mmCIF file of C-alpha atoms in Angstrom:
data_model
loop_
_atom_site.group_PDB
_atom_site.id
_atom_site.type_symbol
_atom_site.label_atom_id
_atom_site.label_comp_id
_atom_site.label_asym_id
_atom_site.label_seq_id
_atom_site.Cartn_x
_atom_site.Cartn_y
_atom_site.Cartn_z
ATOM 1 C CA SER A 959 -16.067 -9.776 1.114
ATOM 2 C CA ILE A 960 -14.083 -6.558 0.801
ATOM 3 C CA ARG A 961 -15.094 -5.417 4.311
ATOM 4 C CA GLN A 962 -14.005 -8.751 5.850
ATOM 5 C CA THR A 963 -10.655 -8.558 4.056
ATOM 6 C CA ALA A 964 -10.193 -4.950 5.215
ATOM 7 C CA LYS A 965 -10.919 -6.067 8.806
ATOM 8 C CA ALA A 966 -8.380 -8.922 8.463
ATOM 9 C CA ILE A 967 -5.742 -6.442 7.221
ATOM 10 C CA ASP A 968 -6.548 -4.147 10.141
ATOM 11 C CA ASP A 969 -6.187 -7.096 12.551
ATOM 12 C CA GLU A 970 -2.807 -8.066 11.045
ATOM 13 C CA PHE A 971 -1.492 -4.508 11.210
ATOM 14 C CA ARG A 972 -2.518 -4.265 14.878
ATOM 15 C CA SER A 973 -0.981 -7.629 15.855
ATOM 16 C CA LEU A 974 1.708 -8.216 13.188
ATOM 17 C CA ALA A 975 1.123 -11.939 13.842
ATOM 18 C CA PHE A 976 1.728 -13.009 10.227
ATOM 19 C CA ALA A 977 4.727 -10.671 9.899
ATOM 20 C CA ARG A 978 6.265 -12.237 13.021
ATOM 21 C CA GLU A 979 5.650 -15.766 11.730
ATOM 22 C CA ALA A 980 6.655 -15.388 8.089
ATOM 23 C CA PHE A 981 9.075 -12.427 7.990
ATOM 24 C CA PRO A 982 11.642 -12.643 10.791
ATOM 25 C CA MET A 983 13.934 -10.348 8.807
ATOM 26 C CA LEU A 984 11.246 -7.654 9.009
ATOM 27 C CA ILE A 985 10.504 -8.019 12.729
ATOM 28 C CA ASP A 986 13.450 -9.718 14.463
ATOM 29 C CA TRP A 987 16.612 -9.589 12.354
ATOM 30 C CA GLY A 988 16.193 -6.235 10.660
ATOM 31 C CA VAL A 989 17.561 -5.227 7.265
ATOM 32 C CA GLU A 990 20.055 -2.656 6.102
ATOM 33 C CA ASP A 991 18.338 0.429 4.675
ATOM 34 C CA PHE A 992 20.223 0.204 1.389
ATOM 35 C CA SER A 993 18.795 0.824 -2.086
ATOM 36 C CA THR A 994 15.279 -0.672 -1.984
ATOM 37 C CA THR A 995 15.726 -3.371 0.677
ATOM 38 C CA VAL A 996 12.967 -2.081 2.984
ATOM 39 C CA HIS A 997 10.664 -1.411 0.016
ATOM 40 C CA SER A 998 11.260 -4.878 -1.416
ATOM 41 C CA LEU A 999 10.627 -6.534 1.929
ATOM 42 C CA GLY A 1000 7.441 -4.491 2.456
ATOM 43 C CA CYS A 1001 6.097 -5.425 -0.985
ATOM 44 C CA ASN A 1002 6.884 -9.100 -0.398
ATOM 45 C CA TYR A 1003 5.184 -8.972 3.010
ATOM 46 C CA LEU A 1004 2.021 -7.422 1.533
ATOM 47 C CA SER A 1005 1.953 -9.957 -1.330
ATOM 48 C CA ALA A 1006 2.469 -12.889 1.060
ATOM 49 C CA LEU A 1007 -0.231 -11.470 3.340
ATOM 50 C CA GLY A 1008 -2.664 -11.556 0.421
ATOM 51 C CA ARG A 1009 -1.871 -15.227 -0.200
ATOM 52 C CA GLU A 1010 -2.195 -15.937 3.543
ATOM 53 C CA MET A 1011 -5.672 -14.374 3.375
ATOM 54 C CA GLY A 1012 -6.706 -16.687 0.548
ATOM 55 C CA CYS A 1013 -6.106 -14.441 -2.458
ATOM 56 C CA TRP A 1014 -3.828 -14.725 -5.433
ATOM 57 C CA ALA A 1015 -1.297 -11.951 -4.971
ATOM 58 C CA ILE A 1016 1.674 -10.513 -6.833
ATOM 59 C CA SER A 1017 3.890 -7.453 -6.642
ATOM 60 C CA GLU A 1018 4.624 -4.895 -9.373
ATOM 61 C CA TYR A 1019 1.358 -5.186 -11.351
ATOM 62 C CA PRO A 1020 1.198 -2.748 -14.310
ATOM 63 C CA VAL A 1021 -2.171 -1.151 -15.114
ATOM 64 C CA ARG A 1022 -2.858 0.744 -18.363
ATOM 65 C CA VAL A 1023 -4.246 4.210 -17.565
ATOM 66 C CA PRO A 1024 -5.892 6.367 -20.260
ATOM 67 C CA LYS A 1025 -4.259 9.671 -21.175
ATOM 68 C CA ALA A 1026 -4.923 12.228 -23.915
ATOM 69 C CA GLY A 1027 -3.550 10.818 -27.171
ATOM 70 C CA ALA A 1028 -2.160 7.640 -25.596
ATOM 71 C CA ALA A 1029 -2.007 5.644 -22.407
ATOM 72 C CA HIS A 1030 0.578 5.181 -19.738
ATOM 73 C CA SER A 1031 0.939 2.626 -17.011
ATOM 74 C CA VAL A 1032 0.767 2.802 -13.258
ATOM 75 C CA ARG A 1033 2.447 -0.060 -11.416
ATOM 76 C CA PRO A 1034 1.009 -0.676 -7.947
ATOM 77 C CA ASP A 1035 3.419 -2.460 -5.616
ATOM 78 C CA VAL A 1036 0.919 -5.214 -4.856
ATOM 79 C CA ALA A 1037 -2.313 -6.620 -6.295
ATOM 80 C CA TRP A 1038 -4.615 -9.281 -4.834
ATOM 81 C CA TRP A 1039 -7.319 -11.238 -6.668
ATOM 82 C CA ALA A 1040 -10.269 -13.061 -5.090
ATOM 83 C CA LYS A 1041 -9.877 -16.751 -5.923
ATOM 84 C CA GLN A 1042 -13.575 -17.521 -6.459
ATOM 85 C CA SER A 1043 -14.456 -14.633 -8.756
ATOM 86 C CA GLY A 1044 -11.071 -13.712 -10.200
ATOM 87 C CA GLU A 1045 -11.924 -10.080 -9.410
ATOM 88 C CA LEU A 1046 -9.132 -7.724 -8.416
ATOM 89 C CA ALA A 1047 -9.688 -7.292 -4.667
ATOM 90 C CA LEU A 1048 -6.828 -4.988 -3.638
ATOM 91 C CA LEU A 1049 -4.298 -2.569 -5.073
ATOM 92 C CA GLY A 1050 -1.549 -1.442 -2.737
ATOM 93 C CA GLU A 1051 1.545 0.718 -2.389
ATOM 94 C CA PHE A 1052 4.417 0.548 0.119
ATOM 95 C CA GLU A 1053 6.255 3.870 0.088
ATOM 96 C CA ARG A 1054 8.959 5.569 2.143
ATOM 97 C CA PHE A 1055 7.525 8.585 3.956
ATOM 98 C CA VAL A 1056 9.687 11.642 3.438
ATOM 99 C CA PRO A 1057 9.172 14.384 6.066
ATOM 100 C CA ARG A 1058 7.924 17.672 4.631
ATOM 101 C CA MET A 1059 7.001 15.824 1.406
ATOM 102 C CA PRO A 1060 3.524 14.346 2.022
ATOM 103 C CA VAL A 1061 2.971 14.927 -1.697
ATOM 104 C CA LYS A 1062 4.803 11.619 -2.312
ATOM 105 C CA LEU A 1063 2.091 9.690 -0.479
ATOM 106 C CA ALA A 1064 -0.610 11.808 -2.148
ATOM 107 C CA ASP A 1065 0.910 10.903 -5.543
ATOM 108 C CA LYS A 1066 0.758 7.202 -4.602
ATOM 109 C CA ALA A 1067 -2.903 7.669 -3.617
ATOM 110 C CA ARG A 1068 -3.525 9.242 -7.048
ATOM 111 C CA ASN A 1069 -1.843 6.279 -8.755
ATOM 112 C CA LEU A 1070 -3.978 3.808 -6.798
ATOM 113 C CA LEU A 1071 -7.191 5.698 -7.604
ATOM 114 C CA GLN A 1072 -6.291 5.954 -11.312
ATOM 115 C CA ALA A 1073 -5.495 2.241 -11.484
ATOM 116 C CA HIS A 1074 -8.712 1.392 -9.624
ATOM 117 C CA PHE A 1075 -10.890 3.184 -12.174
ATOM 118 C CA ALA A 1076 -8.808 2.081 -15.186
ATOM 119 C CA LEU A 1077 -9.481 -1.555 -14.190
ATOM 120 C CA GLY A 1078 -13.213 -0.951 -13.996
ATOM 121 C CA GLU A 1079 -14.892 0.298 -10.861
ATOM 122 C CA GLN A 1080 -15.885 -2.525 -8.556
ATOM 123 C CA PRO A 1081 -15.616 -2.940 -4.800
ATOM 124 C CA ARG A 1082 -11.954 -3.289 -3.819
ATOM 125 C CA ILE A 1083 -9.429 -2.150 -1.257
ATOM 126 C CA LEU A 1084 -6.886 0.561 -1.965
ATOM 127 C CA LEU A 1085 -4.045 0.096 0.518
ATOM 128 C CA LEU A 1086 -1.390 2.750 1.033
ATOM 129 C CA VAL A 1087 1.344 1.969 3.550
ATOM 130 C CA GLY A 1088 3.911 4.671 4.139
ATOM 131 C CA TRP A 1089 6.979 3.693 6.141
ATOM 132 C CA ALA A 1090 9.140 5.843 8.367
ATOM 133 C CA LEU A 1091 11.634 5.633 11.209
ATOM 134 C CA ALA A 1092 10.314 5.958 14.744
ATOM 135 C CA GLY A 1093 10.351 9.594 15.799
ATOM 136 C CA THR A 1094 9.687 10.910 12.291
ATOM 137 C CA GLU A 1095 7.128 13.724 12.372
ATOM 138 C CA ILE A 1096 4.331 12.408 10.141
ATOM 139 C CA GLY A 1097 2.005 15.392 10.537
ATOM 140 C CA SER A 1098 -1.380 15.490 8.880
ATOM 141 C CA LEU A 1099 -2.195 13.020 6.135
ATOM 142 C CA ASP A 1100 -5.360 14.936 5.188
ATOM 143 C CA GLU A 1101 -3.980 15.722 1.714
ATOM 144 C CA VAL A 1102 -3.580 11.979 1.067
ATOM 145 C CA ARG A 1103 -7.107 11.181 2.289
ATOM 146 C CA ALA A 1104 -8.538 14.097 0.264
ATOM 147 C CA VAL A 1105 -7.270 12.557 -2.985
ATOM 148 C CA VAL A 1106 -9.329 9.417 -2.379
ATOM 149 C CA GLN A 1107 -12.356 11.226 -0.911
ATOM 150 C CA ASN A 1108 -12.572 13.924 -3.604
ATOM 151 C CA GLY A 1109 -10.884 12.504 -6.700
ATOM 152 C CA PHE A 1110 -8.594 14.691 -8.819
ATOM 153 C CA ARG A 1111 -7.899 15.941 -12.342
ATOM 154 C CA PRO A 1112 -4.578 14.741 -13.777
ATOM 155 C CA PRO A 1113 -2.921 16.778 -16.541
ATOM 156 C CA ASN A 1114 -3.882 15.641 -20.073
ATOM 157 C CA ALA A 1115 -6.206 12.918 -18.797
ATOM 158 C CA PRO A 1116 -9.840 12.487 -17.800
ATOM 159 C CA ALA A 1117 -10.850 13.492 -14.263
ATOM 160 C CA VAL A 1118 -10.601 10.691 -11.717
ATOM 161 C CA PRO A 1119 -13.629 10.524 -9.396
ATOM 162 C CA ALA A 1120 -13.620 9.830 -5.671
ATOM 163 C CA LEU A 1121 -13.510 6.264 -4.403
ATOM 164 C CA GLY A 1122 -17.019 4.819 -4.214
ATOM 165 C CA ASN A 1123 -18.688 3.766 -0.950
ATOM 166 C CA GLU A 1124 -18.438 0.066 -1.825
ATOM 167 C CA SER A 1125 -14.635 0.238 -1.746
ATOM 168 C CA VAL A 1126 -12.291 0.756 1.199
ATOM 169 C CA PHE A 1127 -9.213 2.975 1.511
ATOM 170 C CA ILE A 1128 -6.674 1.919 4.144
ATOM 171 C CA LEU A 1129 -3.932 4.397 4.992
ATOM 172 C CA ALA A 1130 -1.264 3.125 7.379
ATOM 173 C CA ILE A 1131 2.223 4.071 8.527
ATOM 174 C CA ALA A 1132 4.733 1.266 9.156
ATOM 175 C CA VAL A 1133 7.064 2.478 11.900
ATOM 176 C CA PHE A 1134 10.599 1.086 11.840
ATOM 177 C CA GLY A 1135 13.245 1.217 14.533
ATOM 178 C CA ASP A 1136 16.953 1.579 13.915
ATOM 179 C CA VAL A 1137 18.682 -1.247 15.755
ATOM 180 C CA GLN A 1138 22.468 -1.321 15.179
ATOM 181 C CA GLY A 1139 22.058 0.181 11.732
ATOM 182 C CA LYS A 1140 19.261 -2.164 10.653
ATOM 183 C CA ARG A 1141 15.569 -1.393 10.139
ATOM 184 C CA ARG A 1142 13.073 -3.437 12.129
ATOM 185 C CA LEU A 1143 9.309 -3.072 11.932
ATOM 186 C CA LEU A 1144 8.004 -1.963 15.333
ATOM 187 C CA ARG A 1145 4.331 -1.315 14.603
ATOM 188 C CA VAL A 1146 1.824 -0.239 11.963
ATOM 189 C CA GLN A 1147 -0.274 2.841 12.764
ATOM 190 C CA LEU A 1148 -3.734 3.028 11.248
#
């Protein structure tokens, strides 16, 4: 069920057991913060986690979103499908947190919500993982949560309602340390 999967994600983020086992470059070795290395590694981790949890999972999944006069696509970083039903169980984003720009995470929340409704409303998890260096002032993420709790009206497109009670929104911050110029995942804050 969606709630069981959300609990399993929560457990993984608290322990990082799978990350330690399957992604030593994320936890132990570290990676250079160059181009999209951290982003790529985060997306691969979240996709592999979906497979570890018994789902089919891929990264970079385009979703057609309606817009006045046409359509455009939103491309969540990761998508998981339930094997038994073939239903889309999770849409996720892994995004660098930029201090004083929480709008970036709010925009990712909007993309996830738009994709969720464009695919047909059904119970699923919307997962948004921001990542930042230890010591970064995260501040309030209320604006991000408000997008999912209240919905929003995009320009030139139909209004997007709030996430229904059958679905789950997980907002987390992956905290990285800087060890000799390499990024290593220290913890995930929920």
